[in-house]
Short mmCIF file of C-alpha atoms and ligand atoms in Angstrom, two decimals:
data_model
loop_
_atom_site.label_atom_id
_atom_site.label_comp_id
_atom_site.label_asym_id
_atom_site.label_seq_id
_atom_site.Cartn_x
_atom_site.Cartn_y
_atom_site.Cartn_z
CA MET A 1 -7.49 -56.30 21.84
CA LYS A 2 -10.06 -57.27 24.49
CA ASP A 3 -13.86 -56.34 23.99
CA PHE A 4 -13.04 -52.93 25.43
CA GLU A 5 -10.26 -51.36 27.49
CA ILE A 6 -9.74 -48.33 29.72
CA ASN A 7 -7.13 -45.83 28.58
CA PRO A 8 -5.96 -43.74 31.53
CA SER A 9 -5.44 -40.04 30.61
CA ILE A 10 -2.46 -38.61 32.55
CA LEU A 11 -4.07 -35.21 32.08
CA SER A 12 -5.62 -35.69 35.54
CA ALA A 13 -2.59 -37.32 37.16
CA ASP A 14 -0.34 -35.65 39.69
CA PHE A 15 2.35 -34.10 37.42
CA GLY A 16 4.72 -33.82 40.39
CA HIS A 17 4.80 -37.71 40.71
CA LEU A 18 4.14 -38.74 37.15
CA ALA A 19 6.24 -41.88 37.17
CA ASP A 20 4.58 -43.04 40.38
CA GLU A 21 1.12 -42.30 38.90
CA ILE A 22 1.93 -44.35 35.81
CA LYS A 23 2.96 -47.26 37.93
CA LYS A 24 -0.30 -47.19 39.70
CA VAL A 25 -2.32 -47.92 36.56
CA GLU A 26 0.17 -50.22 34.86
CA LYS A 27 -1.32 -53.63 35.93
CA ASP A 28 -4.84 -52.64 34.99
CA SER A 29 -4.34 -51.13 31.55
CA THR A 30 -2.47 -51.62 28.31
CA PHE A 31 -2.48 -48.07 27.07
CA LEU A 32 -1.67 -44.64 28.41
CA HIS A 33 -3.35 -41.63 26.95
CA ILE A 34 -1.12 -38.51 26.67
CA ASP A 35 -2.85 -35.19 25.90
CA VAL A 36 -0.62 -32.69 24.12
CA MET A 37 -2.23 -29.17 24.01
CA ASP A 38 -0.71 -26.05 22.42
CA GLY A 39 -2.84 -23.17 23.58
CA HIS A 40 -4.05 -22.65 20.00
CA TYR A 41 -6.10 -25.40 18.80
CA VAL A 42 -7.39 -25.69 22.47
CA PRO A 43 -7.38 -23.09 25.15
CA ASN A 44 -5.08 -24.86 27.39
CA ILE A 45 -1.45 -25.88 27.47
CA THR A 46 -0.14 -29.22 28.79
CA PHE A 47 3.27 -30.81 27.97
CA GLY A 48 5.20 -31.79 24.88
CA VAL A 49 8.09 -34.05 23.56
CA PRO A 50 10.45 -33.88 26.50
CA VAL A 51 7.77 -35.21 28.96
CA VAL A 52 6.87 -38.13 26.69
CA LYS A 53 10.67 -38.91 26.35
CA ALA A 54 11.00 -38.72 30.27
CA ILE A 55 8.17 -41.09 30.92
CA ARG A 56 8.97 -43.57 28.20
CA PRO A 57 11.65 -45.52 30.18
CA GLN A 58 9.20 -45.73 33.11
CA THR A 59 6.72 -48.24 31.58
CA ASN A 60 5.93 -50.52 28.71
CA LEU A 61 2.31 -49.14 28.29
CA ILE A 62 1.30 -48.38 24.77
CA PHE A 63 1.77 -44.55 24.51
CA ASP A 64 -1.46 -43.18 22.82
CA VAL A 65 -0.45 -39.49 22.09
CA HIS A 66 -3.39 -37.30 21.49
CA LEU A 67 -2.19 -34.09 19.62
CA MET A 68 -4.46 -31.14 20.26
CA ILE A 69 -2.23 -28.91 18.16
CA THR A 70 -2.70 -26.82 15.03
CA ASN A 71 0.35 -28.13 13.19
CA PRO A 72 0.58 -31.86 13.75
CA MET A 73 2.78 -32.51 10.77
CA ASP A 74 5.55 -30.43 12.37
CA PHE A 75 5.68 -32.58 15.46
CA VAL A 76 4.86 -36.13 14.42
CA GLU A 77 8.41 -37.17 13.99
CA ALA A 78 9.51 -35.72 17.32
CA PHE A 79 6.79 -37.59 19.24
CA ALA A 80 7.51 -40.80 17.41
CA ASP A 81 11.24 -40.47 18.34
CA ALA A 82 10.22 -39.70 22.01
CA GLY A 83 8.39 -42.93 22.23
CA ALA A 84 4.78 -42.53 21.04
CA ASP A 85 3.25 -45.77 19.79
CA MET A 86 0.04 -44.28 18.42
CA ILE A 87 -0.24 -40.66 17.27
CA THR A 88 -3.67 -39.03 16.90
CA PHE A 89 -4.26 -35.71 15.27
CA HIS A 90 -7.38 -33.68 14.82
CA VAL A 91 -9.29 -33.74 11.43
CA GLU A 92 -9.87 -30.03 11.93
CA THR A 93 -6.26 -29.14 12.01
CA VAL A 94 -5.15 -30.29 8.53
CA GLU A 95 -6.24 -29.49 5.05
CA ASP A 96 -5.38 -32.98 3.83
CA PRO A 97 -5.10 -35.74 6.43
CA GLN A 98 -3.40 -38.33 4.14
CA PRO A 99 0.09 -36.98 4.25
CA VAL A 100 -0.07 -36.91 8.06
CA ILE A 101 -1.32 -40.54 8.16
CA ASP A 102 1.32 -41.58 5.73
CA LYS A 103 4.09 -39.82 7.78
CA ILE A 104 2.96 -41.56 10.97
CA HIS A 105 2.92 -44.89 9.25
CA SER A 106 6.33 -44.26 7.69
CA LEU A 107 7.62 -43.86 11.11
CA GLY A 108 6.30 -47.35 12.15
CA LYS A 109 3.52 -45.92 14.41
CA ARG A 110 -0.24 -46.30 14.47
CA ALA A 111 -2.15 -43.43 13.10
CA GLY A 112 -5.26 -42.03 14.86
CA MET A 113 -7.64 -39.20 13.77
CA SER A 114 -9.82 -37.33 16.18
CA ILE A 115 -12.97 -35.27 15.78
CA HIS A 116 -14.15 -32.26 17.80
CA PRO A 117 -17.80 -32.50 19.00
CA ASP A 118 -18.74 -29.45 16.85
CA THR A 119 -17.50 -31.04 13.67
CA PRO A 120 -20.05 -32.96 11.63
CA ILE A 121 -19.22 -36.71 11.95
CA ASP A 122 -19.33 -37.19 8.12
CA LYS A 123 -15.96 -35.34 8.07
CA ILE A 124 -14.22 -38.39 9.57
CA LEU A 125 -16.15 -41.23 8.12
CA PRO A 126 -14.07 -41.51 4.85
CA TRP A 127 -10.92 -41.82 7.01
CA VAL A 128 -12.06 -44.83 9.13
CA GLU A 129 -10.55 -47.32 6.83
CA LYS A 130 -7.29 -45.43 6.54
CA CYS A 131 -6.62 -45.00 10.22
CA ASP A 132 -5.69 -47.45 13.08
CA LEU A 133 -7.85 -45.51 15.48
CA ILE A 134 -10.65 -42.96 15.42
CA LEU A 135 -10.90 -40.81 18.60
CA ILE A 136 -14.43 -39.25 19.05
CA MET A 137 -14.28 -36.42 21.46
CA SER A 138 -17.27 -36.50 23.75
CA VAL A 139 -16.41 -33.18 25.45
CA ARG A 140 -14.85 -29.94 24.06
CA PRO A 141 -11.16 -30.69 23.99
CA GLY A 142 -8.99 -28.83 26.30
CA PHE A 143 -9.89 -29.89 29.86
CA GLY A 144 -10.60 -32.88 31.98
CA GLY A 145 -13.52 -33.38 34.23
CA GLN A 146 -16.24 -32.20 31.87
CA HIS A 147 -19.66 -33.92 31.39
CA PHE A 148 -20.08 -36.47 28.64
CA MET A 149 -22.07 -35.14 25.67
CA GLU A 150 -24.90 -37.56 25.01
CA GLU A 151 -25.06 -36.77 21.42
CA SER A 152 -21.67 -38.50 21.07
CA LEU A 153 -23.44 -41.97 21.24
CA ASP A 154 -24.74 -41.54 17.65
CA ARG A 155 -21.44 -40.44 16.42
CA ILE A 156 -19.84 -43.49 17.92
CA ALA A 157 -22.52 -45.69 16.35
CA ALA A 158 -21.86 -44.06 12.79
CA VAL A 159 -18.17 -44.87 13.02
CA LYS A 160 -18.91 -48.50 14.26
CA LYS A 161 -21.29 -48.96 11.38
CA ILE A 162 -18.41 -48.28 8.88
CA VAL A 163 -16.04 -50.50 10.81
CA GLU A 164 -18.56 -53.40 10.70
CA GLU A 165 -19.66 -52.93 7.13
CA LYS A 166 -16.10 -52.78 5.83
CA GLY A 167 -14.79 -55.57 8.27
CA LEU A 168 -12.10 -53.16 9.63
CA ASN A 169 -10.23 -53.54 12.89
CA THR A 170 -9.95 -49.65 13.42
CA ILE A 171 -10.04 -48.99 17.15
CA ILE A 172 -12.95 -46.88 18.19
CA SER A 173 -11.89 -44.70 21.13
CA VAL A 174 -13.96 -42.13 22.93
CA ASP A 175 -12.42 -39.20 25.12
CA GLY A 176 -14.26 -37.03 27.63
CA GLY A 177 -16.61 -37.67 30.51
CA ILE A 178 -16.15 -41.35 30.76
CA CYS A 179 -17.30 -42.45 34.22
CA THR A 180 -19.19 -45.22 36.03
CA GLU A 181 -22.44 -43.63 34.91
CA THR A 182 -21.58 -43.24 31.11
CA ILE A 183 -19.22 -46.10 30.18
CA ASP A 184 -21.85 -48.74 29.66
CA ARG A 185 -23.75 -46.65 27.04
CA VAL A 186 -20.51 -45.72 25.29
CA VAL A 187 -19.38 -49.40 25.02
CA LYS A 188 -22.77 -50.47 23.87
CA ALA A 189 -22.74 -47.75 21.18
CA GLY A 190 -19.60 -49.33 19.71
CA ALA A 191 -16.44 -47.99 21.40
CA ASN A 192 -13.70 -50.23 22.52
CA LEU A 193 -11.06 -47.92 23.88
CA LEU A 194 -12.26 -45.56 26.70
CA VAL A 195 -10.13 -42.68 27.67
CA ALA A 196 -10.64 -41.86 31.34
CA GLY A 197 -8.78 -39.00 33.14
CA SER A 198 -10.64 -37.73 36.17
CA ALA A 199 -12.56 -41.00 36.82
CA VAL A 200 -9.24 -42.85 37.21
CA PHE A 201 -6.83 -40.24 38.72
CA SER A 202 -9.26 -38.43 41.11
CA ASN A 203 -9.75 -41.70 42.99
CA ASP A 204 -6.68 -42.26 45.26
CA ASP A 205 -6.71 -45.97 44.25
CA HIS A 206 -6.29 -45.54 40.48
CA ALA A 207 -6.29 -49.28 39.73
CA LYS A 208 -9.58 -49.84 41.76
CA ALA A 209 -11.12 -46.95 39.74
CA ILE A 210 -10.23 -48.70 36.49
CA ARG A 211 -11.69 -51.89 37.74
CA GLU A 212 -14.89 -50.14 38.81
CA LEU A 213 -15.21 -48.65 35.34
CA ILE A 214 -14.81 -52.02 33.73
CA SER A 215 -17.43 -53.54 36.15
CA CYS A 216 -20.06 -50.97 35.00
CA VAL A 217 -20.17 -52.48 31.49
CA SER A 218 -22.68 -55.22 30.90
CA LEU A 219 -21.92 -56.91 27.65
C1 LIG B 301 -9.57 -33.42 27.09
C2 LIG B 301 -8.63 -34.57 26.86
C3 LIG B 301 -8.99 -35.83 27.67
C4 LIG B 301 -9.19 -35.75 29.05
C5 LIG B 301 -10.38 -36.36 29.53
O1 LIG B 301 -9.40 -32.49 25.98
O2 LIG B 301 -8.46 -34.99 25.54
O3 LIG B 301 -8.12 -36.91 27.29
O4 LIG B 301 -8.18 -36.23 29.86
O5 LIG B 301 -10.71 -36.20 30.81
P1 LIG B 301 -11.93 -36.75 31.57
O6 LIG B 301 -11.83 -38.21 31.48
O7 LIG B 301 -11.81 -36.29 32.98
O8 LIG B 301 -13.13 -36.19 30.99
ZN1 LIG B 302 -7.28 -36.85 25.06
#
């Protein structure tokens, strides 16, 4: 992985032209962030397994499926079969995360765990070494285009500290409100995979938007 990468979230893409939208970001990214919402864990509904399956043949981007659903274990296998490469579930949605992580790994996929901004960061710290990716939500999950919550910076730093202390290569991803104004602080706090929905797809030239985000980081 590079020092940091932009992970375009198709939540803000034009769903009527999804394949074309994905083509527009392909050259400037490695990952594609896919937000699955069930109307229970979050107050919104997006798309599910059939859409992941439909876009899989369109691209070689790494599919980072973000499950905002109350019963992730029931759907892990279906998303793996549909073409997910990384499957991320929320720590708040399971009593014991270990079996879900094990299931994802048994399917040959990378396991991610996400945390809601209202959940104390301590809840996820013991899992940093067991996951391939930690996804820190920097907005309340459910909708694109919200403002970055500044208190997320300390939460990113807390995860980064564990990664450094233990010499891990867990990806530290941040999701919500990433834009030209916020990205530099987020990367400096320790994140290396930046999910960006509206910042990428609200600009007609999606590829240029990705390059602009990257240019705002001074390392
Ligand atoms: C929100 C989703 C995000 C969303 C971010 O619940 O998890 O992935 O696409 O959107 P922006 O980048 O617009 O804040
Ligand atoms: Zn997301």
